[in-house]
Every structure is written in structure tokens, then in C-alpha cells.
Amino acid sequence: MTFYTYNYLHTSQGNWQYARVIIISILVIVFMIFMIHYLRNQLDVKYKDLSIIVGTLLLLILAMQYNDFSAMQSATKQTGQITAVVKESAARLKVAPRRVSINSTSQNANLMIRTPKGFYRIDYNADGTQFILEKVSLHDPSKVTIKGGF
């Protein structure tokens, strides 16, 4: 069973988004440079061809970005909900949030948390707005792996 620390959940939300923005920015700058060279030297068609290639690549990446935008928003929202659950659980158990890890990066029905005080199962009420913590003991706690470290 894999548990994710609060720090892992908090820092892994936006790393790939920054890389995409950087790639798109570089492509826009390269596209503008090629277009300026083509407009200055209209008889030299290599800049026109390079502009078309870079522009097509830019449009392709922008289309993929738009396609993944809703998926990223959903994932960010779920990770934000999970970090809120970790914070609330840490407050209830009087433990620092960095010492708490959870077994999922999205909100589902079988959430468990690991703290220095032991393992706890999270039981939600019928409408999913509140939860209680129930202490549990694992059959084989040696098979627990933690991503993000304490």
C-alpha cells in the first residue's frame, strides 16, 4: 500500500504545468523570430517554411494544452481536497500535517491515513461533507511505502 505525504501532495500539483508554459513561450518566441525574418526577406522562403513548421507545432501543443486543461483542473481540485483532509485529520489528531500521509491522491471511499500515532480509516457521512477517524491495525504494515518522505 502506498501512502503520500502532505508535502508530496502539495508540491506535485503544478510542476508539469510550469514546463508546458515554458515550452509554449519558447515556441511563441521562435515563431515570432522566424516570422520577422520572413517579413524582412520575403524572397527567402526558408523562413516562411520554418514559420509554418513552428506555427503548426505551436498549434498542436496549444490544442493538447486545451485538451488537458479540464483534466488538470479536476486533478488539482481533488489534490486540494485531499490536502484539506490531511490538514483536518492532523488537527483532530494534534499532529503536524507534514507527519501525516494518505493512501490516495484523489478522494474515494477507502481513504486511510498514517500518522506517528498509527493508522486511521476515514469514514465520510452520507453527503460527504464530514468524516470521522477510526483507528485500524494493518495485517502487514511492513508492506507500506511512503512517497514524499516524512
mmCIF file of C-alpha atoms in Angstrom:
data_model
loop_
_atom_site.group_PDB
_atom_site.id
_atom_site.type_symbol
_atom_site.label_atom_id
_atom_site.label_comp_id
_atom_site.label_asym_id
_atom_site.label_seq_id
_atom_site.Cartn_x
_atom_site.Cartn_y
_atom_site.Cartn_z
ATOM 1 C CA MET A 1 0.000 0.000 0.000
ATOM 2 C CA THR A 2 1.378 3.396 -0.963
ATOM 3 C CA PHE A 3 0.910 6.480 1.203
ATOM 4 C CA TYR A 4 1.554 10.055 0.038
ATOM 5 C CA THR A 5 2.821 12.727 2.412
ATOM 6 C CA TYR A 6 1.309 16.180 2.714
ATOM 7 C CA ASN A 7 4.440 17.740 1.207
ATOM 8 C CA TYR A 8 4.286 15.357 -1.782
ATOM 9 C CA LEU A 9 0.642 16.234 -2.442
ATOM 10 C CA HIS A 10 1.242 19.946 -2.001
ATOM 11 C CA THR A 11 4.321 20.241 -4.240
ATOM 12 C CA SER A 12 3.361 17.827 -7.030
ATOM 13 C CA GLN A 13 0.367 19.876 -8.170
ATOM 14 C CA GLY A 14 1.940 22.270 -10.645
ATOM 15 C CA ASN A 15 5.362 21.068 -11.801
ATOM 16 C CA TRP A 16 4.279 19.857 -15.248
ATOM 17 C CA GLN A 17 2.103 22.925 -15.813
ATOM 18 C CA TYR A 18 5.143 25.198 -15.488
ATOM 19 C CA ALA A 19 7.080 23.108 -18.010
ATOM 20 C CA ARG A 20 4.229 23.391 -20.519
ATOM 21 C CA VAL A 21 4.066 27.158 -20.135
ATOM 22 C CA ILE A 22 7.824 27.419 -20.682
ATOM 23 C CA ILE A 23 7.681 25.237 -23.824
ATOM 24 C CA ILE A 24 4.787 27.247 -25.265
ATOM 25 C CA SER A 25 6.564 30.526 -24.512
ATOM 26 C CA ILE A 26 9.740 29.357 -26.250
ATOM 27 C CA LEU A 27 7.760 28.234 -29.303
ATOM 28 C CA VAL A 28 5.951 31.576 -29.498
ATOM 29 C CA ILE A 29 9.270 33.450 -29.380
ATOM 30 C CA VAL A 30 10.813 31.199 -32.053
ATOM 31 C CA PHE A 31 7.709 31.599 -34.228
ATOM 32 C CA MET A 32 7.884 35.387 -33.922
ATOM 33 C CA ILE A 33 11.599 35.415 -34.806
ATOM 34 C CA PHE A 34 11.023 33.328 -37.934
ATOM 35 C CA MET A 35 8.066 35.477 -38.987
ATOM 36 C CA ILE A 36 10.105 38.674 -38.554
ATOM 37 C CA HIS A 37 12.931 37.193 -40.645
ATOM 38 C CA TYR A 38 10.452 36.141 -43.316
ATOM 39 C CA LEU A 39 8.789 39.569 -43.430
ATOM 40 C CA ARG A 40 12.190 41.269 -43.784
ATOM 41 C CA ASN A 41 13.398 38.884 -46.512
ATOM 42 C CA GLN A 42 10.308 37.813 -48.400
ATOM 43 C CA LEU A 43 12.352 36.272 -51.197
ATOM 44 C CA ASP A 44 13.979 33.813 -48.770
ATOM 45 C CA VAL A 45 11.315 31.118 -48.364
ATOM 46 C CA LYS A 46 13.186 29.058 -45.769
ATOM 47 C CA TYR A 47 11.956 31.404 -43.019
ATOM 48 C CA LYS A 48 8.412 31.035 -44.329
ATOM 49 C CA ASP A 49 8.708 27.242 -44.181
ATOM 50 C CA LEU A 50 10.256 27.359 -40.712
ATOM 51 C CA SER A 51 7.475 29.705 -39.572
ATOM 52 C CA ILE A 52 4.835 27.297 -40.846
ATOM 53 C CA ILE A 53 6.503 24.335 -39.119
ATOM 54 C CA VAL A 54 6.892 26.127 -35.778
ATOM 55 C CA GLY A 55 3.362 27.585 -36.051
ATOM 56 C CA THR A 56 1.898 24.138 -36.675
ATOM 57 C CA LEU A 57 3.843 22.719 -33.739
ATOM 58 C CA LEU A 58 2.643 25.604 -31.579
ATOM 59 C CA LEU A 59 -0.989 24.990 -32.570
ATOM 60 C CA LEU A 60 -0.606 21.273 -31.827
ATOM 61 C CA ILE A 61 0.801 21.927 -28.363
ATOM 62 C CA LEU A 62 -1.884 24.540 -27.647
ATOM 63 C CA ALA A 63 -4.579 22.028 -28.669
ATOM 64 C CA MET A 64 -3.097 19.412 -26.328
ATOM 65 C CA GLN A 65 -2.907 22.014 -23.559
ATOM 66 C CA TYR A 66 -6.569 22.891 -24.056
ATOM 67 C CA ASN A 67 -7.499 19.213 -24.067
ATOM 68 C CA ASP A 68 -5.645 18.550 -20.811
ATOM 69 C CA PHE A 69 -6.828 21.755 -19.137
ATOM 70 C CA SER A 70 -10.036 20.312 -17.677
ATOM 71 C CA ALA A 71 -8.231 17.158 -16.556
ATOM 72 C CA MET A 72 -5.580 19.244 -14.795
ATOM 73 C CA GLN A 73 -8.233 21.393 -13.128
ATOM 74 C CA SER A 74 -10.008 18.289 -11.852
ATOM 75 C CA ALA A 75 -6.775 16.734 -10.587
ATOM 76 C CA THR A 76 -5.743 19.968 -8.884
ATOM 77 C CA LYS A 77 -9.140 20.257 -7.251
ATOM 78 C CA GLN A 78 -9.021 16.654 -5.987
ATOM 79 C CA THR A 79 -5.483 17.085 -4.685
ATOM 80 C CA GLY A 80 -6.603 20.257 -2.928
ATOM 81 C CA GLN A 81 -9.479 18.344 -1.336
ATOM 82 C CA ILE A 82 -7.098 15.603 -0.197
ATOM 83 C CA THR A 83 -4.665 18.118 1.320
ATOM 84 C CA ALA A 84 -7.608 19.670 3.186
ATOM 85 C CA VAL A 85 -8.495 16.206 4.547
ATOM 86 C CA VAL A 86 -4.879 15.706 5.633
ATOM 87 C CA LYS A 87 -4.849 19.101 7.394
ATOM 88 C CA GLU A 88 -8.165 18.407 9.145
ATOM 89 C CA SER A 89 -7.051 14.915 10.206
ATOM 90 C CA ALA A 90 -3.763 16.296 11.540
ATOM 91 C CA ALA A 91 -5.638 18.940 13.519
ATOM 92 C CA ARG A 92 -8.003 16.357 15.015
ATOM 93 C CA LEU A 93 -5.115 14.075 15.997
ATOM 94 C CA LYS A 94 -2.951 17.002 17.167
ATOM 95 C CA VAL A 95 -0.126 16.123 14.765
ATOM 96 C CA ALA A 96 1.713 18.348 12.295
ATOM 97 C CA PRO A 97 0.375 17.931 8.725
ATOM 98 C CA ARG A 98 3.855 17.074 7.449
ATOM 99 C CA ARG A 99 3.773 13.960 9.689
ATOM 100 C CA VAL A 100 0.534 12.667 8.114
ATOM 101 C CA SER A 101 0.367 10.632 4.908
ATOM 102 C CA ILE A 102 -2.690 9.398 2.994
ATOM 103 C CA ASN A 103 -3.175 6.388 0.716
ATOM 104 C CA SER A 104 -4.702 8.175 -2.286
ATOM 105 C CA THR A 105 -4.227 11.328 -4.321
ATOM 106 C CA SER A 106 -7.944 11.554 -5.097
ATOM 107 C CA GLN A 107 -10.951 11.440 -2.851
ATOM 108 C CA ASN A 108 -12.507 7.977 -2.765
ATOM 109 C CA ALA A 109 -14.413 5.802 -0.301
ATOM 110 C CA ASN A 110 -11.415 3.883 1.093
ATOM 111 C CA LEU A 111 -9.131 6.542 2.481
ATOM 112 C CA MET A 112 -6.605 5.720 5.169
ATOM 113 C CA ILE A 113 -4.059 7.945 6.835
ATOM 114 C CA ARG A 114 -0.789 7.088 8.522
ATOM 115 C CA THR A 115 0.424 9.129 11.460
ATOM 116 C CA PRO A 116 3.004 8.584 14.190
ATOM 117 C CA LYS A 117 0.025 7.583 16.357
ATOM 118 C CA GLY A 118 -0.970 4.760 13.977
ATOM 119 C CA PHE A 119 -3.216 4.093 11.005
ATOM 120 C CA TYR A 120 -6.703 5.566 10.724
ATOM 121 C CA ARG A 121 -9.555 4.930 8.302
ATOM 122 C CA ILE A 122 -11.607 7.914 7.159
ATOM 123 C CA ASP A 123 -15.386 7.376 7.184
ATOM 124 C CA TYR A 124 -17.479 10.045 5.472
ATOM 125 C CA ASN A 125 -21.095 10.812 6.288
ATOM 126 C CA ALA A 126 -23.833 10.251 3.679
ATOM 127 C CA ASP A 127 -23.407 13.594 1.900
ATOM 128 C CA GLY A 128 -19.573 13.564 2.087
ATOM 129 C CA THR A 129 -19.196 16.819 3.993
ATOM 130 C CA GLN A 130 -17.902 15.466 7.309
ATOM 131 C CA PHE A 131 -15.788 12.495 8.330
ATOM 132 C CA ILE A 132 -14.680 10.571 11.382
ATOM 133 C CA LEU A 133 -11.374 8.861 12.027
ATOM 134 C CA GLU A 134 -11.387 5.230 13.076
ATOM 135 C CA LYS A 135 -8.159 3.660 14.334
ATOM 136 C CA VAL A 136 -7.248 0.465 12.476
ATOM 137 C CA SER A 137 -4.402 -2.010 12.547
ATOM 138 C CA LEU A 138 -2.934 -3.321 9.320
ATOM 139 C CA HIS A 139 -2.314 -7.016 8.764
ATOM 140 C CA ASP A 140 1.194 -6.421 7.377
ATOM 141 C CA PRO A 141 2.389 -2.823 7.977
ATOM 142 C CA SER A 142 5.847 -3.676 6.598
ATOM 143 C CA LYS A 143 4.429 -3.523 3.040
ATOM 144 C CA VAL A 144 3.604 0.184 3.378
ATOM 145 C CA THR A 145 5.611 2.525 1.145
ATOM 146 C CA ILE A 146 5.651 6.292 1.548
ATOM 147 C CA LYS A 147 6.125 8.743 -1.318
ATOM 148 C CA GLY A 148 7.487 12.084 -0.256
ATOM 149 C CA GLY A 149 9.120 11.019 2.996
ATOM 150 C CA PHE A 150 8.446 12.491 6.422
#
